[in-house]
Coordinates of C-alpha atoms in Angstrom, one line a residue:
Chain A
M208 CA 11.9 1.2 -43.4
K209 CA 9.6 -1.3 -41.6
K210 CA 12.3 -4.0 -41.0
L211 CA 14.5 -0.8 -39.1
L212 CA 11.8 0.4 -37.2
L213 CA 11.4 -3.3 -36.0
L214 CA 15.2 -3.6 -35.3
M215 CA 14.6 -0.4 -33.2
L216 CA 12.1 -1.5 -31.1
T217 CA 13.6 -5.4 -30.6
A218 CA 16.5 -3.1 -29.8
V219 CA 14.7 -0.7 -26.8
A220 CA 13.0 -4.1 -25.4
A221 CA 15.6 -6.0 -25.3
F222 CA 17.0 -2.8 -23.4
A223 CA 14.2 -2.9 -21.3
F224 CA 14.3 -6.6 -20.4
K225 CA 17.9 -6.1 -19.7
I226 CA 17.3 -3.8 -16.2
A227 CA 14.3 -5.5 -15.4
G228 CA 16.0 -9.1 -15.1
S229 CA 19.2 -7.9 -13.6
G230 CA 20.1 -7.6 -9.8
Y231 CA 20.4 -9.0 -6.4
K232 CA 17.0 -10.5 -5.4
A233 CA 16.5 -12.1 -1.8
G234 CA 18.5 -15.2 -1.7
D235 CA 21.4 -14.4 -3.8
I236 CA 24.8 -14.2 -2.1
A237 CA 25.8 -10.8 -2.3
T238 CA 29.5 -9.2 -3.4
D239 CA 31.1 -7.1 -0.9
F240 CA 32.9 -3.9 -1.8
K241 CA 35.2 -1.4 -0.9
L242 CA 34.3 2.1 -1.4
K243 CA 35.7 5.8 -0.3
N244 CA 33.8 7.2 2.9
V245 CA 33.4 10.5 3.1
N246 CA 36.1 10.7 5.6
G247 CA 38.6 9.4 3.3
K248 CA 39.0 6.0 4.7
I249 CA 38.2 2.8 2.4
V250 CA 34.8 0.7 3.8
S251 CA 34.6 -2.9 3.1
M252 CA 31.8 -5.0 5.1
A253 CA 34.0 -7.4 6.2
D254 CA 35.7 -4.8 8.5
Y255 CA 32.7 -4.9 10.4
T256 CA 33.6 -8.2 12.1
S257 CA 30.6 -8.1 15.1
A258 CA 28.1 -7.1 12.8
K259 CA 24.9 -9.6 11.9
G260 CA 24.4 -8.0 8.5
F261 CA 24.1 -4.4 6.9
I262 CA 21.2 -2.4 5.6
V263 CA 23.5 -1.1 2.4
I264 CA 20.8 1.9 0.7
F265 CA 21.7 3.0 -2.3
T266 CA 20.8 7.2 -1.7
C267 CA 22.1 10.1 -2.5
N268 CA 22.1 14.0 -2.5
H269 CA 19.8 15.1 -5.2
C270 CA 16.9 13.0 -5.4
P271 CA 13.8 14.3 -3.5
V272 CA 12.6 11.1 -2.8
A273 CA 15.9 10.0 -1.0
Q274 CA 16.2 13.7 0.7
A275 CA 12.4 12.3 2.0
Y276 CA 13.3 9.3 3.5
E277 CA 17.0 11.0 4.8
K278 CA 15.9 10.6 8.1
R279 CA 14.4 7.5 8.1
I280 CA 17.7 6.5 7.1
M281 CA 19.3 8.0 10.3
A282 CA 16.8 6.6 12.2
L283 CA 17.5 3.2 11.0
D284 CA 21.1 3.1 11.4
A285 CA 19.9 4.8 15.5
K286 CA 17.7 1.5 15.7
Y287 CA 19.4 -1.2 13.9
A288 CA 23.7 -0.8 14.4
S289 CA 23.6 -1.5 18.3
K290 CA 21.7 -4.6 17.2
G291 CA 24.0 -5.8 14.4
Y292 CA 22.5 -4.2 11.5
P293 CA 24.1 -0.6 10.7
V294 CA 23.5 0.9 7.6
I295 CA 25.8 1.4 5.1
A296 CA 24.7 4.9 2.4
I297 CA 26.1 4.4 -1.3
S298 CA 25.8 7.4 -3.7
P299 CA 25.6 5.5 -7.1
N300 CA 25.7 8.5 -9.2
D301 CA 27.9 10.0 -11.7
P302 CA 28.7 13.2 -10.4
V303 CA 29.9 14.9 -14.1
A304 CA 26.2 14.4 -14.6
E305 CA 25.0 15.5 -11.5
P306 CA 27.0 18.2 -9.7
V307 CA 24.9 17.8 -6.5
D308 CA 26.1 14.3 -6.3
S309 CA 30.1 15.0 -6.3
Y310 CA 32.2 13.6 -3.6
A311 CA 32.5 17.2 -1.9
N312 CA 29.0 17.5 -1.7
M313 CA 28.6 14.2 -0.1
Q314 CA 31.0 15.6 2.5
K315 CA 29.5 18.4 3.2
R316 CA 25.8 16.5 3.6
A317 CA 27.2 14.2 6.2
A318 CA 29.0 16.7 7.9
E319 CA 25.4 18.7 8.1
R320 CA 23.1 16.2 8.6
N321 CA 25.5 14.4 11.0
Y322 CA 25.4 11.0 9.4
T323 CA 26.2 8.3 11.7
F324 CA 26.9 5.6 9.2
P325 CA 29.5 5.5 5.8
Y326 CA 28.2 7.5 2.9
L327 CA 30.4 5.8 0.0
I328 CA 30.8 6.8 -3.5
D329 CA 30.6 4.3 -5.9
E330 CA 33.2 6.0 -8.5
T331 CA 33.3 2.9 -11.0
Q332 CA 29.6 2.5 -10.5
N333 CA 30.2 -1.0 -10.6
I334 CA 29.1 -2.3 -7.3
T335 CA 25.3 -0.5 -8.3
R336 CA 25.4 -2.3 -11.1
V337 CA 26.0 -5.8 -9.6
Y338 CA 23.6 -5.0 -7.0
G339 CA 20.7 -3.5 -9.6
A340 CA 19.6 -0.6 -8.0
Q341 CA 17.7 1.2 -10.4
A342 CA 17.0 4.1 -8.0
T343 CA 17.6 6.0 -5.6
P344 CA 16.8 5.1 -2.5
T345 CA 17.0 1.3 -2.8
V346 CA 17.4 -1.1 -0.2
Y347 CA 19.6 -4.3 -0.1
L348 CA 19.3 -5.9 4.0
L349 CA 22.1 -8.5 4.1
Q350 CA 22.5 -11.4 6.3
K351 CA 25.9 -12.5 7.3
T352 CA 25.9 -16.3 7.1
A353 CA 28.1 -19.3 6.6
N354 CA 27.5 -19.2 2.9
G355 CA 28.4 -15.2 2.6
L356 CA 25.9 -12.2 2.9
V357 CA 22.4 -13.3 1.5
V358 CA 20.1 -10.6 0.5
Q359 CA 16.8 -10.9 2.4
Y360 CA 15.0 -8.2 1.1
T361 CA 15.2 -5.5 -1.7
G362 CA 13.5 -2.7 -2.3
A363 CA 11.7 0.1 -0.5
I364 CA 12.4 1.6 2.8
D365 CA 8.5 1.8 3.2
N366 CA 5.7 2.3 1.5
D367 CA 4.7 6.0 2.3
Q368 CA 7.2 8.3 0.6
P369 CA 5.0 11.6 1.8
E370 CA 5.2 10.2 5.2
A371 CA 1.4 10.5 5.3
N372 CA 0.3 7.7 6.9
A373 CA 1.2 6.1 10.2
A374 CA 0.4 2.9 9.2
R375 CA 3.0 2.9 6.7
T376 CA 4.3 -0.8 6.0
R377 CA 7.6 -0.6 7.0
Y378 CA 9.3 -2.9 4.8
V379 CA 13.2 -3.0 6.2
E380 CA 12.1 -2.5 10.0
N381 CA 10.1 -5.9 9.5
A382 CA 12.6 -7.4 7.7
V383 CA 15.1 -6.8 10.2
N384 CA 13.3 -7.3 12.9
A385 CA 12.2 -10.9 11.6
L386 CA 16.1 -11.3 11.4
L387 CA 16.6 -10.6 14.8
D388 CA 14.1 -12.9 15.6
N389 CA 16.0 -15.5 13.8
K390 CA 13.1 -15.9 11.1
K391 CA 12.8 -15.5 7.3
P392 CA 11.2 -11.7 6.5
E393 CA 7.8 -12.3 5.5
V394 CA 8.3 -9.6 2.4
T395 CA 11.2 -10.1 0.8
G396 CA 11.3 -7.2 -1.9
S397 CA 9.4 -4.1 -2.9
K398 CA 9.4 -1.5 -5.4
A399 CA 11.8 1.0 -4.7
F400 CA 10.1 4.1 -6.3
G401 CA 12.7 7.1 -6.9
C402 CA 15.1 8.9 -9.2
R403 CA 16.8 6.7 -11.8
I404 CA 20.7 6.3 -10.9
V405 CA 22.6 8.8 -13.0
W406 CA 24.9 6.8 -15.4
K407 CA 27.7 7.6 -16.8
S408 CA 27.9 8.2 -20.1
S409 CA 29.8 5.4 -21.8
Chain B
M65 CA -7.4 45.0 -34.8
K66 CA -11.1 44.9 -35.0
L67 CA -12.9 43.9 -31.3
K68 CA -14.9 41.4 -33.4
T69 CA -11.5 39.4 -34.7
L70 CA -10.0 39.6 -30.8
I71 CA -13.2 38.6 -29.4
F72 CA -13.0 35.4 -32.0
I73 CA -9.0 35.0 -30.8
L74 CA -9.9 34.8 -27.5
L75 CA -12.5 32.4 -27.9
L76 CA -10.8 30.3 -29.7
T77 CA -7.7 30.4 -27.2
L78 CA -9.9 30.5 -24.6
P79 CA -10.0 26.6 -24.1
L80 CA -6.5 26.4 -24.6
F81 CA -5.7 27.9 -21.4
K82 CA -7.7 25.8 -19.5
A83 CA -6.5 22.7 -20.6
I84 CA -3.0 23.8 -20.0
A85 CA -3.8 24.5 -16.3
Q86 CA -5.8 21.4 -15.6
V87 CA -4.3 18.6 -13.8
R88 CA -6.8 15.5 -12.6
P89 CA -6.1 12.9 -10.2
L90 CA -6.1 9.3 -11.8
T91 CA -6.8 6.3 -10.2
Y92 CA -5.2 3.3 -11.6
T93 CA -8.8 1.9 -12.4
E94 CA -9.3 5.2 -13.8
L95 CA -6.3 4.8 -15.7
K96 CA -7.0 1.3 -16.9
K97 CA -10.2 2.6 -18.1
R98 CA -9.0 5.6 -19.9
I99 CA -6.6 3.6 -22.2
S100 CA -9.3 0.7 -22.9
N101 CA -10.6 1.9 -26.1
P102 CA -9.2 -0.4 -28.4
D103 CA -8.9 1.7 -31.7
T104 CA -6.4 4.0 -29.9
L105 CA -2.5 3.8 -29.2
Y106 CA -2.0 4.9 -25.8
I107 CA 1.5 6.3 -24.7
V108 CA 1.3 6.7 -21.0
N109 CA 4.8 8.5 -19.6
F110 CA 5.0 8.3 -16.0
W111 CA 7.3 11.2 -14.9
A112 CA 7.5 13.6 -12.0
T113 CA 8.6 17.5 -11.8
W114 CA 11.8 16.7 -9.9
C115 CA 12.7 13.9 -12.3
S116 CA 15.3 15.3 -14.8
P117 CA 15.8 12.9 -17.7
C118 CA 11.6 13.2 -17.3
V119 CA 11.7 17.0 -17.9
K120 CA 14.0 16.8 -20.8
E121 CA 12.1 14.1 -22.7
L122 CA 8.5 15.7 -22.2
P123 CA 8.2 18.0 -25.1
N124 CA 8.9 14.5 -27.6
F125 CA 5.7 13.1 -25.9
D126 CA 4.1 16.5 -26.6
Q127 CA 5.1 16.9 -30.0
L128 CA 4.4 13.3 -31.1
Q129 CA 0.5 14.3 -29.6
R130 CA 0.4 17.1 -31.5
T131 CA 1.5 15.4 -34.5
Y132 CA -0.6 13.0 -34.5
K133 CA -3.4 14.6 -33.0
D134 CA -5.8 14.1 -35.8
R135 CA -5.2 10.3 -35.4
P136 CA -6.3 7.7 -32.8
L137 CA -3.1 8.6 -30.2
K138 CA -3.3 9.3 -27.2
V139 CA -0.4 10.8 -25.0
L140 CA -1.2 10.7 -21.1
L141 CA 1.4 12.1 -18.7
V142 CA 1.0 11.1 -15.2
S143 CA 3.1 12.8 -12.8
M144 CA 4.1 10.5 -10.1
D145 CA 4.9 13.8 -7.8
I146 CA 3.3 13.5 -4.2
Q147 CA -0.3 14.2 -4.3
S148 CA 0.1 17.4 -2.1
K149 CA 2.2 18.7 -4.3
L150 CA -0.3 19.5 -7.0
K151 CA -1.2 22.3 -7.1
T152 CA 2.2 24.2 -5.8
A153 CA 4.5 22.0 -8.2
V154 CA 2.6 20.3 -11.3
V155 CA 0.2 22.9 -11.6
P156 CA 2.8 25.3 -12.2
F157 CA 5.0 23.5 -14.4
V158 CA 2.5 22.2 -16.9
K159 CA 1.6 25.8 -16.9
S160 CA 5.4 27.2 -17.5
H161 CA 5.9 24.5 -20.4
K162 CA 3.0 25.1 -22.1
I163 CA 2.5 21.0 -22.3
L164 CA -1.0 20.4 -24.1
A165 CA -1.1 16.5 -23.9
S166 CA -3.6 15.3 -21.1
V167 CA -1.5 15.4 -17.9
Y168 CA -2.7 13.9 -14.6
I169 CA -1.8 13.5 -11.4
A170 CA -1.3 9.5 -9.9
S171 CA -4.0 9.1 -7.2
R172 CA -2.7 6.1 -5.2
N173 CA -2.4 4.7 -1.6
N174 CA 1.3 4.0 -2.2
D175 CA 4.1 4.5 -5.0
Q176 CA 4.6 0.7 -4.6
E177 CA 1.3 -0.5 -4.8
L178 CA 0.9 1.4 -8.3
I179 CA 4.2 0.6 -9.5
D180 CA 2.8 -3.6 -9.1
E181 CA -0.4 -2.7 -11.1
I182 CA 1.3 -0.6 -13.9
D183 CA 3.5 -3.4 -14.8
K184 CA 5.4 -6.4 -12.7
N185 CA 8.3 -5.4 -14.4
W186 CA 8.6 -1.9 -13.9
S187 CA 11.4 -1.4 -11.6
G188 CA 9.9 2.1 -9.7
A189 CA 12.6 4.3 -11.4
L190 CA 11.0 8.0 -13.4
P191 CA 10.8 7.9 -16.1
A192 CA 8.6 5.1 -17.4
T193 CA 6.7 4.7 -20.4
L194 CA 4.1 2.3 -20.9
V195 CA 2.7 1.4 -24.5
V196 CA -1.0 0.1 -24.9
N197 CA -2.9 -0.6 -28.0
A198 CA -6.0 -3.4 -26.9
K199 CA -6.4 -4.1 -30.6
K200 CA -3.2 -4.9 -30.8
G201 CA -2.2 -6.8 -27.6
V202 CA 0.5 -4.4 -26.8
H203 CA 1.0 -3.9 -23.5
R204 CA 4.7 -2.9 -22.7
L205 CA 6.5 -1.0 -20.2
Y206 CA 10.0 0.9 -21.4
E207 CA 12.0 2.2 -18.5
K208 CA 14.7 4.6 -20.7
D209 CA 14.4 7.9 -22.6
F210 CA 12.9 8.5 -25.3
T211 CA 13.9 11.2 -28.6
Y212 CA 11.0 12.2 -30.7
T213 CA 12.6 9.8 -33.4
E214 CA 12.2 6.8 -31.4
L215 CA 8.3 7.9 -29.8
N216 CA 7.7 8.3 -33.6
A217 CA 9.1 4.7 -34.0
I218 CA 6.9 3.0 -31.4
Y219 CA 3.8 5.0 -32.8
Q220 CA 4.6 3.9 -36.0
T221 CA 5.1 0.1 -34.8
N222 CA 2.0 -0.2 -33.0
K223 CA -0.6 1.8 -34.6

């Protein structure tokens, strides 16, 4: 019995470790994707020939934390798309397990809120897995370089989910501003608090 | 039913109702102190009213505490709802789900700071569960759902 318990515990620990250790961190080269936008078109970062980089955000319809950040995500695109860092939003969740995140509901939300950026569905969840997002919303700030798309920041949008503190640390804005200034971001990572990704049941 | 019996039952259940309604704010410093008794195994579950996998597994944590209520096991349920939702979301939830384990709401400057304080390896996704046994040097964070059987195994291994 003790052996069995030990085995179970080891399996549990291995699972936890796998999650904690995976995914992109600052300095990694990010892979491009081909994902379906809410307008039916396939979007790839290679399509953006004049962009300097991308604010890739794994977000979704159903999560209250993602909803709390929705306006801030829209503001990021309004502020930085013209400066060469557009937002690309990706919904990572399995619509079977979370119907609020279905493609049709994504189309509805993007239209209702007038999203100015693509809202892509990661149907296979492969991009989410490779990037290593664990929760919505999670940001990956990518910079185009000769070596590829370099990850410059991963994590939360800011450290003030309830928008209660005007002096909040705006991680993503600070990082993009640094890149626009030809500097490295001072903070290259933070914890993305939010709703766990709803994975397909395997 | 005799009046005396009725009063007796009322008196017995009164603390129960009081316990159910109580959700106290808890800072990281307070939590650290709360889980420091070396003779006790602490299972601290971080959850939120809006987190569906959390809501699904909460009864298992509650059941574990009921099963071992006379043992050195303490289950703490720490809500990560935003603090302004204490009275409008967390307390009503705890009442309607008749939770008996100790429920707190995380009192924090911001999510990122608390998440790093709890465990550097915590991604920030919910649910997350911290298992602590000071005497055995156990301090481990799990990012997974727990069935009752799995929680029982955690208890048996770390008690």
